[in-house]
Structure formats: structure tokens, C-alpha cells
Amino acid sequence: MSPTPNTVRQTLPLGARLRTQRIAMGLSLADASKKCGVRQDYLGALERHDLSALPTIGYGLGYVRAYARALGLDTEQSVADFKRDSEVPFDLDRASMPHFVPKRRLRLPRGSIPALGVLAAVVMLSMWYGVQLDTVASSNPSVAVTFDPANIEAPTPVADNVLTVRTTAPSWISIRDSRGRLIVNRVFVTGETWQAETGQSFTLGVRDAGAVELWVGEANRGPLGAPGVPIRDMDLSIVR
């Protein structure tokens, strides 16, 4: 004779009651699965109250109703208990201990992980660009990049043997050394300059020739070309 619902203590969490009732009826999980039509692993998850092993809470409610009906338990009460237990999951091994504190699951708001990834990318890009404004990846001590927002009209006075590449509007600039190594490759803001001694073997590429000037010492040689016209591999060693 199968036990009645009164044989299961109502004070236990639902998962423990389901397991106790199944064992009292002499059923294995496989037997219970055939009886109620719910997968065996889902029934085990209900007994352990392992929400992560269920497709969704909505499916879980349907499984609870089918499982409770197959075991002869009150289906509506079982569903209500499942909802209650899902709010504050129980640690079934320690629920009777005097200092037991139910564990809450930490759930991030929907969309938090993609938003955090975008924020991290923005921070990394900002840090990279800030470093690039202050330094140049070159071992040549005669090469310098500067930016003086208070002196937009002309670069700081320099010696006659100093070549200055200066932007009058934002433009992408790339510079390679005599070995073809890329030492500058980024957008220069208005008024930013790159300098080296004249006669050195550097090649210059710009996206907007009209936004880039060449200076030798304090003499302005003018823009590299017409506005909006790109230039590739300009030999700076011939500029005197």
C-alpha cells in the first residue's frame, strides 16, 4: 500500500519531501521518471533543489506539479512550496543547525556582462591613447612627440637642424624608421608635433595631407598636400 501525503513531514523543504515520499513508495528515480513523464535528471534536481540544473523556473513548476501528482502529494501546495524555496534556497544538510543562514544566489542584472565588457574596452583604449600622447616607441633619443595646447599657431622654437611634423587638424599619422619598423601609428590631435633631426631616414604616411605641416627649424614649409589627400611613404631624409 502506497503511503499517503500525511506520511511526509510538511516541515521539510519540498525537495526533501519529494525524495522521502519517493523512497517510501519504493521507487527509484528511474521508476519515478516513467511514472510522471519527467526526465530522471530533472527529478533529481528537484529533490536537491538545484535550480541551475533546470531549464527555467517555469519548466520547474511544471515538473513539480507532475512529480507531486505521481507521488500522491498536494500539487498546488507543492508548487507554492517550490516558489517559496526558490526565493531562499535551503542547505538541506544544515537546515536544523542553530546557526544556519539560508544562502541567497547573487544574480547580475540582465545585460550587465556585455556592458562591463564595453566599459573595460573603453578604459583600456583611453589608457593606451593617453600613454601614446606622451611617449614614442623608439630608442632614438633625437625623436620626440609633443603637444602644447597653448601654442596652436606654431611649434616651440627649435634649432635649425630639427624637422617637425605638426598637425593643424586631427589626422592619422604613421612613421617608420630606416629598418621599416613602425614607431608612430595613430591619430594626432590639433597642434601635436613629432620631431627628429634633419637627414635621418624616416618615412611618413598621413591620412589628410592638408592637415599636416612640415617645419625645418622655425621655417614653415607648409602643408604636405591638398586637404583630404592621403600620402604614403614620404621620405623625410631629403627635407632640409
PDB file of C-alpha atoms in Angstrom, residues 105-194:
ATOM      1  CA  ARG A 105      22.081  33.488  -5.031  1.00  0.00           C
ATOM      2  CA  LEU A 106      23.761  36.560  -6.452  1.00  0.00           C
ATOM      3  CA  ARG A 107      22.325  37.363  -9.856  1.00  0.00           C
ATOM      4  CA  LEU A 108      23.614  40.245 -12.010  1.00  0.00           C
ATOM      5  CA  PRO A 109      21.030  42.322 -13.894  1.00  0.00           C
ATOM      6  CA  ARG A 110      20.354  41.192 -17.453  1.00  0.00           C
ATOM      7  CA  GLY A 111      22.878  42.744 -19.854  1.00  0.00           C
ATOM      8  CA  SER A 112      25.468  43.504 -17.135  1.00  0.00           C
ATOM      9  CA  ILE A 113      28.234  41.298 -18.554  1.00  0.00           C
ATOM     10  CA  PRO A 114      28.191  42.824 -22.095  1.00  0.00           C
ATOM     11  CA  ALA A 115      28.044  46.337 -20.577  1.00  0.00           C
ATOM     12  CA  LEU A 116      31.030  45.616 -18.329  1.00  0.00           C
ATOM     13  CA  GLY A 117      32.974  44.291 -21.328  1.00  0.00           C
ATOM     14  CA  VAL A 118      32.330  47.501 -23.298  1.00  0.00           C
ATOM     15  CA  LEU A 119      33.332  49.620 -20.289  1.00  0.00           C
ATOM     16  CA  ALA A 120      36.594  47.672 -19.876  1.00  0.00           C
ATOM     17  CA  ALA A 121      37.405  48.153 -23.582  1.00  0.00           C
ATOM     18  CA  VAL A 122      36.805  51.912 -23.324  1.00  0.00           C
ATOM     19  CA  VAL A 123      39.043  52.181 -20.246  1.00  0.00           C
ATOM     20  CA  MET A 124      41.858  50.212 -21.918  1.00  0.00           C
ATOM     21  CA  LEU A 125      41.618  52.320 -25.093  1.00  0.00           C
ATOM     22  CA  SER A 126      41.707  55.541 -23.051  1.00  0.00           C
ATOM     23  CA  MET A 127      44.785  54.391 -21.145  1.00  0.00           C
ATOM     24  CA  TRP A 128      46.558  53.380 -24.375  1.00  0.00           C
ATOM     25  CA  TYR A 129      45.804  56.685 -26.081  1.00  0.00           C
ATOM     26  CA  GLY A 130      46.929  58.675 -23.027  1.00  0.00           C
ATOM     27  CA  VAL A 131      50.262  56.883 -22.985  1.00  0.00           C
ATOM     28  CA  GLN A 132      50.697  57.360 -26.723  1.00  0.00           C
ATOM     29  CA  LEU A 133      50.328  61.134 -26.360  1.00  0.00           C
ATOM     30  CA  ASP A 134      53.322  61.302 -24.015  1.00  0.00           C
ATOM     31  CA  THR A 135      55.741  58.744 -25.450  1.00  0.00           C
ATOM     32  CA  VAL A 136      57.015  57.299 -28.726  1.00  0.00           C
ATOM     33  CA  ALA A 137      58.082  53.687 -29.226  1.00  0.00           C
ATOM     34  CA  SER A 138      61.600  54.473 -30.427  1.00  0.00           C
ATOM     35  CA  SER A 139      65.053  54.010 -28.982  1.00  0.00           C
ATOM     36  CA  ASN A 140      66.319  57.057 -30.901  1.00  0.00           C
ATOM     37  CA  PRO A 141      66.758  59.906 -28.360  1.00  0.00           C
ATOM     38  CA  SER A 142      66.558  62.538 -31.108  1.00  0.00           C
ATOM     39  CA  VAL A 143      62.901  61.712 -31.799  1.00  0.00           C
ATOM     40  CA  ALA A 144      60.194  63.449 -29.770  1.00  0.00           C
ATOM     41  CA  VAL A 145      56.432  63.856 -29.787  1.00  0.00           C
ATOM     42  CA  THR A 146      54.975  66.927 -28.112  1.00  0.00           C
ATOM     43  CA  PHE A 147      51.631  68.618 -27.693  1.00  0.00           C
ATOM     44  CA  ASP A 148      51.267  72.185 -26.474  1.00  0.00           C
ATOM     45  CA  PRO A 149      47.568  73.248 -26.450  1.00  0.00           C
ATOM     46  CA  ALA A 150      48.600  76.826 -25.608  1.00  0.00           C
ATOM     47  CA  ASN A 151      50.714  77.087 -28.754  1.00  0.00           C
ATOM     48  CA  ILE A 152      48.481  76.007 -31.645  1.00  0.00           C
ATOM     49  CA  GLU A 153      49.765  78.516 -34.222  1.00  0.00           C
ATOM     50  CA  ALA A 154      53.364  77.280 -34.382  1.00  0.00           C
ATOM     51  CA  PRO A 155      55.644  74.714 -32.705  1.00  0.00           C
ATOM     52  CA  THR A 156      58.010  75.718 -29.937  1.00  0.00           C
ATOM     53  CA  PRO A 157      61.166  77.405 -31.391  1.00  0.00           C
ATOM     54  CA  VAL A 158      63.827  74.782 -32.144  1.00  0.00           C
ATOM     55  CA  ALA A 159      67.286  74.529 -33.722  1.00  0.00           C
ATOM     56  CA  ASP A 160      67.701  74.789 -37.494  1.00  0.00           C
ATOM     57  CA  ASN A 161      68.552  71.092 -37.844  1.00  0.00           C
ATOM     58  CA  VAL A 162      65.260  69.895 -36.294  1.00  0.00           C
ATOM     59  CA  LEU A 163      62.475  68.602 -38.551  1.00  0.00           C
ATOM     60  CA  THR A 164      58.957  68.984 -37.151  1.00  0.00           C
ATOM     61  CA  VAL A 165      55.803  67.249 -38.353  1.00  0.00           C
ATOM     62  CA  ARG A 166      52.824  69.188 -36.990  1.00  0.00           C
ATOM     63  CA  THR A 167      49.046  68.779 -37.322  1.00  0.00           C
ATOM     64  CA  THR A 168      46.709  71.715 -37.891  1.00  0.00           C
ATOM     65  CA  ALA A 169      43.693  69.382 -37.611  1.00  0.00           C
ATOM     66  CA  PRO A 170      43.298  65.792 -36.407  1.00  0.00           C
ATOM     67  CA  SER A 171      44.914  63.307 -38.779  1.00  0.00           C
ATOM     68  CA  TRP A 172      46.177  59.738 -38.698  1.00  0.00           C
ATOM     69  CA  ILE A 173      49.988  59.643 -38.933  1.00  0.00           C
ATOM     70  CA  SER A 174      52.361  56.701 -39.358  1.00  0.00           C
ATOM     71  CA  ILE A 175      56.173  56.942 -39.263  1.00  0.00           C
ATOM     72  CA  ARG A 176      58.722  54.190 -39.903  1.00  0.00           C
ATOM     73  CA  ASP A 177      62.438  54.190 -39.185  1.00  0.00           C
ATOM     74  CA  SER A 178      65.274  53.171 -41.541  1.00  0.00           C
ATOM     75  CA  ARG A 179      64.630  49.483 -40.804  1.00  0.00           C
ATOM     76  CA  GLY A 180      60.946  49.774 -41.643  1.00  0.00           C
ATOM     77  CA  ARG A 181      59.859  49.498 -38.029  1.00  0.00           C
ATOM     78  CA  LEU A 182      56.628  51.314 -37.208  1.00  0.00           C
ATOM     79  CA  ILE A 183      57.380  53.865 -34.462  1.00  0.00           C
ATOM     80  CA  VAL A 184      54.224  56.028 -34.705  1.00  0.00           C
ATOM     81  CA  ASN A 185      50.812  54.876 -35.916  1.00  0.00           C
ATOM     82  CA  ARG A 186      47.846  56.783 -34.513  1.00  0.00           C
ATOM     83  CA  VAL A 187      45.706  59.925 -34.718  1.00  0.00           C
ATOM     84  CA  PHE A 188      47.449  63.194 -33.847  1.00  0.00           C
ATOM     85  CA  VAL A 189      45.239  65.891 -32.331  1.00  0.00           C
ATOM     86  CA  THR A 190      45.405  69.519 -33.489  1.00  0.00           C
ATOM     87  CA  GLY A 191      48.741  71.114 -32.576  1.00  0.00           C
ATOM     88  CA  GLU A 192      50.551  67.859 -31.815  1.00  0.00           C
ATOM     89  CA  THR A 193      54.072  67.512 -33.205  1.00  0.00           C
ATOM     90  CA  TRP A 194      56.702  64.861 -33.944  1.00  0.00           C
TER      91      TRP A 194
END
